[in-house]
Short mmCIF file of C-alpha atoms in Angstrom, two decimals:
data_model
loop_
_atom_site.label_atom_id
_atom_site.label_comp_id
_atom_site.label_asym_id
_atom_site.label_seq_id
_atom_site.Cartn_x
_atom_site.Cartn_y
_atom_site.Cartn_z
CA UNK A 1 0.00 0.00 0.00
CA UNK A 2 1.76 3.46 -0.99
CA UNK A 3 0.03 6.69 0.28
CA UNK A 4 0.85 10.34 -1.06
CA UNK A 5 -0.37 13.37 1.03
CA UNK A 6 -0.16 17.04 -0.42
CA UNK A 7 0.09 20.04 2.36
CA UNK A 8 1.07 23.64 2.65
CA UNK A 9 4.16 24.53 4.83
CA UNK A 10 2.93 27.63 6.17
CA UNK A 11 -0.53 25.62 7.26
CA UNK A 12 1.29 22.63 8.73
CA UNK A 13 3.37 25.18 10.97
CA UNK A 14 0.27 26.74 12.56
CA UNK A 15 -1.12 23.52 13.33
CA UNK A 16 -1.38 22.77 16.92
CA UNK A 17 0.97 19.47 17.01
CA UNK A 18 3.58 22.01 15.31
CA UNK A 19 3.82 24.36 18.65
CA UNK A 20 4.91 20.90 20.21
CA UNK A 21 7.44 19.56 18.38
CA UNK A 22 8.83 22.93 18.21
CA UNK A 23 11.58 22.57 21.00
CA UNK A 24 13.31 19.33 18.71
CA UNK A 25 13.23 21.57 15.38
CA UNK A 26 16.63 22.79 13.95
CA UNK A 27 16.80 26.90 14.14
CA UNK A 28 17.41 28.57 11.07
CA UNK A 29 15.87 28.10 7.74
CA UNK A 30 15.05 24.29 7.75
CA UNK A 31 12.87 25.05 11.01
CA UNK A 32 9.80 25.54 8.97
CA UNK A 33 10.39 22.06 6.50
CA UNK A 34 11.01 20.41 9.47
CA UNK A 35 8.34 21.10 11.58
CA UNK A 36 5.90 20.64 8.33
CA UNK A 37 7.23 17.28 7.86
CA UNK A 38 7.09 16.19 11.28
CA UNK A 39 3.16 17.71 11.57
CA UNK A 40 2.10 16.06 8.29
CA UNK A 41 3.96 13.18 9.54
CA UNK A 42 1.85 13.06 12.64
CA UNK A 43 -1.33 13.60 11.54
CA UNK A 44 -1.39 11.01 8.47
CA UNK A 45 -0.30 8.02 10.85
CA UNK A 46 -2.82 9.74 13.94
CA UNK A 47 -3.96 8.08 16.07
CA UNK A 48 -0.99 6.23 16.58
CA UNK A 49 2.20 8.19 17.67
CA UNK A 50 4.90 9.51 15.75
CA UNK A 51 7.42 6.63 15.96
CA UNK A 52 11.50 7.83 16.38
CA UNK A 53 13.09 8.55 13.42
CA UNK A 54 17.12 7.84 12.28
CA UNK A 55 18.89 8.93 9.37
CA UNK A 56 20.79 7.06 7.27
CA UNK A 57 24.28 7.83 5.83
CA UNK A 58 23.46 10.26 3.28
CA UNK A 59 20.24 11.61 5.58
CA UNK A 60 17.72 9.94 4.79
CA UNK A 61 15.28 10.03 7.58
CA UNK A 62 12.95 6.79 8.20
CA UNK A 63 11.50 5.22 11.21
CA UNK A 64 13.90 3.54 13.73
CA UNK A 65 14.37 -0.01 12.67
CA UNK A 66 12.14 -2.59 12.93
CA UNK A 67 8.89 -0.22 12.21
CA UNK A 68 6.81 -1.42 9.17
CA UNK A 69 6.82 1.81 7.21
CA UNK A 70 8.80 3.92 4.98
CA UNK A 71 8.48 7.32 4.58
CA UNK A 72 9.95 9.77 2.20
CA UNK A 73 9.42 13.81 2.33
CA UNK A 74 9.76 16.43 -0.18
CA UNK A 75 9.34 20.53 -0.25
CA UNK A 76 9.53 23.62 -2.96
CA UNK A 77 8.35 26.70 -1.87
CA UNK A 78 5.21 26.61 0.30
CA UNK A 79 4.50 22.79 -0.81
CA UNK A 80 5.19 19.67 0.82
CA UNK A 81 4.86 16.04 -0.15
CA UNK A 82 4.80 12.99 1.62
CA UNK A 83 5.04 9.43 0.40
CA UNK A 84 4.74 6.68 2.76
CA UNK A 85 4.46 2.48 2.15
CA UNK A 86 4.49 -0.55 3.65
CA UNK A 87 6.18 -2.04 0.92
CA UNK A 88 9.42 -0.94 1.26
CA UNK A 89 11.60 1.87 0.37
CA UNK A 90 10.55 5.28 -1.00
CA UNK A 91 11.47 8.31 -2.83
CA UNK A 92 9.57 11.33 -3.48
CA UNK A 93 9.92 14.55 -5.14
CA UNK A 94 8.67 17.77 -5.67
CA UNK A 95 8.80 20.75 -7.26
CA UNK A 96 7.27 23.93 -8.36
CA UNK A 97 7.38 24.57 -12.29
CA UNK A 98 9.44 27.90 -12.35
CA UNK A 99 12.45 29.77 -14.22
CA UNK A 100 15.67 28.50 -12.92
CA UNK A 101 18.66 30.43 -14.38
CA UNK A 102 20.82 28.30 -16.06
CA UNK A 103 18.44 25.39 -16.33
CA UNK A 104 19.95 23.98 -19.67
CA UNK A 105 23.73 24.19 -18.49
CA UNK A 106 22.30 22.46 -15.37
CA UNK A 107 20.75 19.84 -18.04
CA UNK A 108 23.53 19.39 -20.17
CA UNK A 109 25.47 18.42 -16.73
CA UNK A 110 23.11 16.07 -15.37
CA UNK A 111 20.74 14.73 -17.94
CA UNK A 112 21.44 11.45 -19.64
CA UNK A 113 21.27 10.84 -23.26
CA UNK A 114 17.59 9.40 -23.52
CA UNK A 115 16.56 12.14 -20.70
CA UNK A 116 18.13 14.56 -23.26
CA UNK A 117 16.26 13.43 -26.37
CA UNK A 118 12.78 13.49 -24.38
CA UNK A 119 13.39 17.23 -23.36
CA UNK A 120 14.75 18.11 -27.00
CA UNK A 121 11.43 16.19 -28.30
CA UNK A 122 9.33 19.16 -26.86
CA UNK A 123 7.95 22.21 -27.89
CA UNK A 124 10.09 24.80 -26.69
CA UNK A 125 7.74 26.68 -24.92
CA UNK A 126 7.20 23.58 -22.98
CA UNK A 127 10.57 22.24 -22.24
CA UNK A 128 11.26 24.12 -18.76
CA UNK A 129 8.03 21.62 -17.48
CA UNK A 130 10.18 18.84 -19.21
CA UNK A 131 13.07 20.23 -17.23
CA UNK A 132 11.38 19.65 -13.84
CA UNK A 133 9.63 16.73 -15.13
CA UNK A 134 12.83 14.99 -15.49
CA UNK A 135 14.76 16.12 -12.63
CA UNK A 136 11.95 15.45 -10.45
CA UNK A 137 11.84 11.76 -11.47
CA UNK A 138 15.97 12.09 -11.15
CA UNK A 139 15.75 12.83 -7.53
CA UNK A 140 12.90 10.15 -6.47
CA UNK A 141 15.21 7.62 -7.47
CA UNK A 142 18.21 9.03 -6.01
CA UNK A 143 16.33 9.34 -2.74
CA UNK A 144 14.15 5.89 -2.84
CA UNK A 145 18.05 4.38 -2.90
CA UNK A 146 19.27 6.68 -0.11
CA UNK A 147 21.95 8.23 -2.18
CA UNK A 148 23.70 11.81 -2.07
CA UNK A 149 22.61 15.05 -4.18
CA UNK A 150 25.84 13.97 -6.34
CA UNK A 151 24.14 10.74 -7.95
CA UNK A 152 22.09 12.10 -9.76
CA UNK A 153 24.07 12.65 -12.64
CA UNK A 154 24.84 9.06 -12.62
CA UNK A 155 21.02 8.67 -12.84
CA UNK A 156 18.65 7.45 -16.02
CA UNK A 157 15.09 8.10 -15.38
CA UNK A 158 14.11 6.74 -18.40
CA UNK A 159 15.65 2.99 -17.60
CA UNK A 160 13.28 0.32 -17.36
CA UNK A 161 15.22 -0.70 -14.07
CA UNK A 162 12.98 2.12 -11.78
CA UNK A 163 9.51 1.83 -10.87
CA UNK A 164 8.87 5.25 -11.33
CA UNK A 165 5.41 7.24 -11.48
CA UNK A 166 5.19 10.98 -12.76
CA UNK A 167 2.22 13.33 -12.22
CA UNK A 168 1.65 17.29 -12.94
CA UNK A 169 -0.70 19.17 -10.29
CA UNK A 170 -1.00 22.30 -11.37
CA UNK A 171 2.10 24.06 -11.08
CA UNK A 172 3.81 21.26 -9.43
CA UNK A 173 6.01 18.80 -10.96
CA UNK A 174 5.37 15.22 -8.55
CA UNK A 175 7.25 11.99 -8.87
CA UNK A 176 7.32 8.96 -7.10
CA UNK A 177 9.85 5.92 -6.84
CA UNK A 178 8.76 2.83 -5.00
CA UNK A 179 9.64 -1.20 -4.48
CA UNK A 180 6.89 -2.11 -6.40
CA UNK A 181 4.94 -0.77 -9.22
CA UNK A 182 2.88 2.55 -7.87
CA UNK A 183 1.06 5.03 -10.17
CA UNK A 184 0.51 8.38 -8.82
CA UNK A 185 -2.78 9.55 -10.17
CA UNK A 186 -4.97 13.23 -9.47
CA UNK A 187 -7.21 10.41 -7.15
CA UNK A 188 -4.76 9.36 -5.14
CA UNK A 189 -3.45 12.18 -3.88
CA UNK A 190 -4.45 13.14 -0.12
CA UNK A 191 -4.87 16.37 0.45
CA UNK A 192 -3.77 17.89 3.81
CA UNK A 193 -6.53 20.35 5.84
CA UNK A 194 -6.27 22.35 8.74
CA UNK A 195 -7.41 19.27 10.92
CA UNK A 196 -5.65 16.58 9.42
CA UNK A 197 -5.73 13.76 6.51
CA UNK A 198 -8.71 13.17 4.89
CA UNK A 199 -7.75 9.27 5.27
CA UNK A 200 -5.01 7.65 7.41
CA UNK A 201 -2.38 4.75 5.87
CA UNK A 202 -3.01 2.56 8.98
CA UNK A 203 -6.99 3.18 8.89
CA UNK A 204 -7.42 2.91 4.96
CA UNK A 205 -11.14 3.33 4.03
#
């Protein structure tokens, strides 16, 4: 079972459960992030409690071992994303569609031959989406394995190999990598309120 929840930052830290996780959040500009991820956290696996979390090498945050989920988070701008399973290992990313200066140098770096010829095979108005399209699914991978920020050159979306899923909501650029095949549809995707998830993983309607 995979589960994908959508929530605003700025909502997430003026939730009450945000005020008390406050004293374990980093100062400085992660504080926000943090404290939205640990809130949405929270209040998709409510009622039960927020189990410890470790990070792994390159940190990766997940539950402390022996806890049968995974979790991955994502942020751009006001926007958050969680993916969580009980399947195994996750990656999520996500982005808002916008200008980025330099974003073809950055693709020439990064972007693999195939992952090249899909952006080239767009209009050009439409190949900054393709941009983010791709480097979104880049990242998933990258952080479904665990891996650093540098892997992702080393990285072909486009192989068979990765059970990616892509979506566009609005303005965002999603993507999704996962154990086992997962498509991430406009149905699927929770979205966050004031009070909570509209549906918990571990109470699935």
């Amino acid at each position: 079972m995979y589960q994908f929840v959508l929530g605003k930052i700025s909502t997430l830290c003026a939730d009450p459960l945000a005020s008390a996780l406050a004293d374990r959040a980093p100062q400085g500009a992660r504080q926000a992030s943090w404290l939205a991820g640990r809130t949405l956290l929270a209040r998709t696996l409510s009622p039960r409690p927020l189990p410890d979390i470790i990070y792994g090498e390159h940190g990766k945050p997940a539950f402390a071992k022996g806890h049968p989920l995974w979790f991955n988070l994502s942020h751009s701008g006001d926007d958050i994303a969680l993916l969580m399973s009980d399947e195994g290992e996750v990656g999520c990313d996500i982005e808002v569609i916008r200008p980025r200066k330099n974003w073809q140098a950055l693709a020439n770096a990064v972007f693999s031959m195939t992952e090249h010829d899909e952006l080239e095979r767009e209009a050009p108005e439409e190949r900054l989406s393709a941009f983010w399209r791709i480097w979104t699914r880049k990242e998933a991978i990258v952080k479904q394995r665990g891996g650093s920020a540098w892997q992702i050159v080393s990285i072909d979306s486009t192989a068979q190999t990765h059970a990616v899923s892509q979506l566009q909501v609005g303005s965002l650029s999603l993507a999704v990598c996962t154990s086992t095949p997962y498509t991430l549809t406009h149905e699927s995707i929770i979205h966050l309120g004031t009070f909570g998830a509209e549906k918990s993983l571990t109470h699935p309607e």
